[in-house]
mmCIF file of C-alpha atoms in Angstrom:
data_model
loop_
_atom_site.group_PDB
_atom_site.id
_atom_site.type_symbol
_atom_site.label_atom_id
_atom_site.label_comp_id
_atom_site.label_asym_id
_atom_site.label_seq_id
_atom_site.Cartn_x
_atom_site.Cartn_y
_atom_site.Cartn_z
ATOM 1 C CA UNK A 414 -24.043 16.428 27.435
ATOM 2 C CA UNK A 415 -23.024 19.458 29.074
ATOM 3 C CA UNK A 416 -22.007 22.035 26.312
ATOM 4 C CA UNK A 417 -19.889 25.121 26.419
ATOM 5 C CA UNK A 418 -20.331 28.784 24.771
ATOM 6 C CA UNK A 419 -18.407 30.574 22.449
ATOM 7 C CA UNK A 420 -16.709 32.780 25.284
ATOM 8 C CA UNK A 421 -15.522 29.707 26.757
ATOM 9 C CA UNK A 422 -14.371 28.311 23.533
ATOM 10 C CA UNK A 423 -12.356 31.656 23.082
ATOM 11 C CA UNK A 424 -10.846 30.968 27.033
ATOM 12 C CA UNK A 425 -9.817 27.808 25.704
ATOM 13 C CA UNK A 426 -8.222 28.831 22.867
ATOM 14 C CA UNK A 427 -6.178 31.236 24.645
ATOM 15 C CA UNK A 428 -5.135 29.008 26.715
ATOM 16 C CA UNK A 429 -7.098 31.298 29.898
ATOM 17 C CA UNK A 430 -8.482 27.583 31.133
ATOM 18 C CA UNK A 431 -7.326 25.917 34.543
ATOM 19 C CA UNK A 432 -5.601 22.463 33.319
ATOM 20 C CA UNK A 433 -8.327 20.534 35.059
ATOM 21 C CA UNK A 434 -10.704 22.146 32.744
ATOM 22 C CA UNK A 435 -8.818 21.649 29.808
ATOM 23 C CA UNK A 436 -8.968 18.098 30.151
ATOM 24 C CA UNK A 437 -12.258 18.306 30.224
ATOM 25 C CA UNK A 438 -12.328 20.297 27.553
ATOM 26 C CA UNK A 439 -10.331 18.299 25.338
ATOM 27 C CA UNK A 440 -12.141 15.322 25.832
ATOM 28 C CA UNK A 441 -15.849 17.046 25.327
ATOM 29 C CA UNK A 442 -14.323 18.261 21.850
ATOM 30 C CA UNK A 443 -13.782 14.567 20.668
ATOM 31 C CA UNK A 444 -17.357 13.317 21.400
ATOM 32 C CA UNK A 445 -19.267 16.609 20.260
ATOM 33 C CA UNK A 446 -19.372 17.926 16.972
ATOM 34 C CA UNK A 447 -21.179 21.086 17.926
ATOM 35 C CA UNK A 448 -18.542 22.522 19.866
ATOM 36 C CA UNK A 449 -15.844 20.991 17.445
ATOM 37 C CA UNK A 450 -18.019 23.653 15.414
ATOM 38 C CA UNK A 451 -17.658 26.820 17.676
ATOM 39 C CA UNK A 452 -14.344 25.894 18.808
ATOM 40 C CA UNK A 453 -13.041 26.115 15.425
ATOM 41 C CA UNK A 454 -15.404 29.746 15.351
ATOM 42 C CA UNK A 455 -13.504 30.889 18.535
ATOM 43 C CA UNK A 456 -10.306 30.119 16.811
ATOM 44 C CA UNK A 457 -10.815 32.336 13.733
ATOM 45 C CA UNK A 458 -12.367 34.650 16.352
ATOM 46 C CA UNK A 459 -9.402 35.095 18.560
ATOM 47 C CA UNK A 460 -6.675 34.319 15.724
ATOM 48 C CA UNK A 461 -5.917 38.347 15.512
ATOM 49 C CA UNK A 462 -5.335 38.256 19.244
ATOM 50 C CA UNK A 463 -2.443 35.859 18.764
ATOM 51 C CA UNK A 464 0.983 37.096 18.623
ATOM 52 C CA UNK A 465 2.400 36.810 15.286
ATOM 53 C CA UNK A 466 5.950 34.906 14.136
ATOM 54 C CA UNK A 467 8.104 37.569 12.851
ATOM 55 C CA UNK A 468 10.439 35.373 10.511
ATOM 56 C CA UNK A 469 8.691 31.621 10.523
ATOM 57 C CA UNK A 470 11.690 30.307 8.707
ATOM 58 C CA UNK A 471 13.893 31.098 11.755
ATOM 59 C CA UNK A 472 11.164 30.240 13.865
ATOM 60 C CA UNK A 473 11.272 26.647 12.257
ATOM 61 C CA UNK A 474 14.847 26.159 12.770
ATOM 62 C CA UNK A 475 14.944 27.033 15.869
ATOM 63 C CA UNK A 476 12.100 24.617 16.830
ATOM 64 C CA UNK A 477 13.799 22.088 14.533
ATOM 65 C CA UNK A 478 17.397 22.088 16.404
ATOM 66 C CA UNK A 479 15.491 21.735 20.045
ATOM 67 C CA UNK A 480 14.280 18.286 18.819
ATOM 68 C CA UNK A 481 16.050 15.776 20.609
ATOM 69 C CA UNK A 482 17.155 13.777 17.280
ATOM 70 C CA UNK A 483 19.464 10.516 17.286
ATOM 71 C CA UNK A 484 21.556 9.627 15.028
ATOM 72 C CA UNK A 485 21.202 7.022 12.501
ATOM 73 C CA UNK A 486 24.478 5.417 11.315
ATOM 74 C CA UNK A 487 24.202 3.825 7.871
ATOM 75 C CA UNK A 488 25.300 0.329 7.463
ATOM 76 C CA UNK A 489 26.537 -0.340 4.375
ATOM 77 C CA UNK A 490 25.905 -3.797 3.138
ATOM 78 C CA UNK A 491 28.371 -5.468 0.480
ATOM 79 C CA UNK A 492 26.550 -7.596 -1.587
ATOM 80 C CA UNK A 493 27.853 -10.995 -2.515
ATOM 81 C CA UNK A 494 29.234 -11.361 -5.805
ATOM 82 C CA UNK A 495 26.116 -13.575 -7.354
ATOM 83 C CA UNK A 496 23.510 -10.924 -6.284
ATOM 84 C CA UNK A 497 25.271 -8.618 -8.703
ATOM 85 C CA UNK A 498 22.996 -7.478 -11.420
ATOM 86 C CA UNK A 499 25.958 -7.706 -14.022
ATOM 87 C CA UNK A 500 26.160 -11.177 -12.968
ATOM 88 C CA UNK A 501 22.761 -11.955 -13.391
ATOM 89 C CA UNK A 502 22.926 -10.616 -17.568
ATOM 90 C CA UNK A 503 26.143 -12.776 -17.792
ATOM 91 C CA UNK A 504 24.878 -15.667 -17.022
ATOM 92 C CA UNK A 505 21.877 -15.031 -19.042
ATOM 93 C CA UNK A 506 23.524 -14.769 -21.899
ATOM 94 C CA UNK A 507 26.098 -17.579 -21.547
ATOM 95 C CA UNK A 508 23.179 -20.035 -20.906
ATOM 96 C CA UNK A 509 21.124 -18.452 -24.316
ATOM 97 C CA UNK A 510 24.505 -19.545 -26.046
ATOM 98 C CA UNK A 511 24.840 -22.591 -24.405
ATOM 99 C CA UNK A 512 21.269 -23.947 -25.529
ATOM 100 C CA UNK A 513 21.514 -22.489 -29.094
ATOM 101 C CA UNK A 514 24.773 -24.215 -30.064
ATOM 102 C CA UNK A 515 23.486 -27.388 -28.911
ATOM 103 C CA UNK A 516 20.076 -27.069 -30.635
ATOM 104 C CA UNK A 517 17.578 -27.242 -28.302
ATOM 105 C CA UNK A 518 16.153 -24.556 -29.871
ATOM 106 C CA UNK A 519 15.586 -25.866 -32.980
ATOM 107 C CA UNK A 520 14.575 -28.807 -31.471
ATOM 108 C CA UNK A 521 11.635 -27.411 -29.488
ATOM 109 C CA UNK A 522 10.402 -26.113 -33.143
ATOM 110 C CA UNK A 523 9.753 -29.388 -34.485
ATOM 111 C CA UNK A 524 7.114 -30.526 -31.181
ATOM 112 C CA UNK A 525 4.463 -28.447 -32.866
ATOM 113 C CA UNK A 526 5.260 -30.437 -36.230
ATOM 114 C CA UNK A 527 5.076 -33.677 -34.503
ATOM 115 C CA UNK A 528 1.887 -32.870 -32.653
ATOM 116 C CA UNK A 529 0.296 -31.646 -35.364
ATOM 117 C CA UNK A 530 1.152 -34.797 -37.349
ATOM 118 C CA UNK A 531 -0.044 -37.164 -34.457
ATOM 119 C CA UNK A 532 -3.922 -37.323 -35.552
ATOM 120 C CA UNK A 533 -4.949 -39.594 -32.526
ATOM 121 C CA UNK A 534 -8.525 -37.983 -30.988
ATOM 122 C CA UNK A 535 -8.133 -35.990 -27.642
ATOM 123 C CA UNK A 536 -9.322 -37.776 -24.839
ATOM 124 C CA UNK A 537 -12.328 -35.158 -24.497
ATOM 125 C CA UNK A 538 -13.181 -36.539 -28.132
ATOM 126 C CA UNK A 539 -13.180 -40.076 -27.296
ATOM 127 C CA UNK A 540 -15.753 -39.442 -23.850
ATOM 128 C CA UNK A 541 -17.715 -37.709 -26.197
ATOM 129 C CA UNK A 542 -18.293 -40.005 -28.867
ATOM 130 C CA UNK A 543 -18.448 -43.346 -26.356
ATOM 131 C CA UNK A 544 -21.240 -40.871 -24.394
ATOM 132 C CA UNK A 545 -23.043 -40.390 -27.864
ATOM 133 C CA UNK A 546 -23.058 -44.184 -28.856
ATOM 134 C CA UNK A 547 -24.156 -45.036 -25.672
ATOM 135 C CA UNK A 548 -27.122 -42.781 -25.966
ATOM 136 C CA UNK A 549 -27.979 -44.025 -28.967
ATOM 137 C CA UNK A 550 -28.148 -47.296 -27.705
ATOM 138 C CA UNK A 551 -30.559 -46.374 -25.546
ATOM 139 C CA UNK A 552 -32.826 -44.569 -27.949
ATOM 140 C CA UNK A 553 -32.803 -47.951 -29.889
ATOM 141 C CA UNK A 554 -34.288 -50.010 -27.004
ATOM 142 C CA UNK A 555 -37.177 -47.699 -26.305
#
């Protein structure tokens, strides 16, 4: 890899280079850290050769109103009247009132009660104990 000195780092920077060469330049900096290194020297090297921006605010607004910019209209979108969130919270609340005045509520309180009353073994219970008897019966043979 062919690499490049300081003094033509500083060319570079100043834009002194043929446009040829700058390509060539440009593409040697993105394979070679080296000279990414002394480019970046010949930068800070030349940066008090560079002419200086008087007023950068002004600078930026002038840059800023070159900038070919198109304009984006804004289309409003009317939403329908069930994607309303005010909608949503009404009919919330009319179907909380709707199930508590006709006691489904209450009775979804007394499934617990019944299912604690219903004292038939789990299934996992009854695998268990036919697996147990069975190896019992086993045991007994031996």
């Amino acid at each position: 890899m062919n690499h490049h000195s300081l003094e033509e780092w500083k060319q570079y920077a100043r834009g002194e280079l043929h446009p040829e060469n700058r390509t060539a330049y440009d593409h040697h900096l993105d394979h070679c850290d080296d000279c990414l290194t002394l480019y970046m020297n010949a930068i800070e090297a030349t940066e008090d050769e560079l002419p200086e921006i008087e007023n950068p605010s002004l600078y930026t607004d002038d840059l800023m109103s070159q900038l070919p910019f198109e304009s984006v209209e804004t289309i409003s979108v009317k939403k329908k009247w069930f994607e309303n969130r005010a909608f949503h919270y009404v009919l919330a609340a009319a179907m909380t009132f709707l199930l508590m005045t006709t006691g489904v509520f209450s009775q979804l309180t007394t499934v617990p009660k019944e299912f604690e009353l219903n004292e038939r073994s789990s299934f996992t219970e009854d695998v268990l104990n036919k697996t147990t008897s069975l190896l019992d019966r086993v045991e007994e043979e031996k």
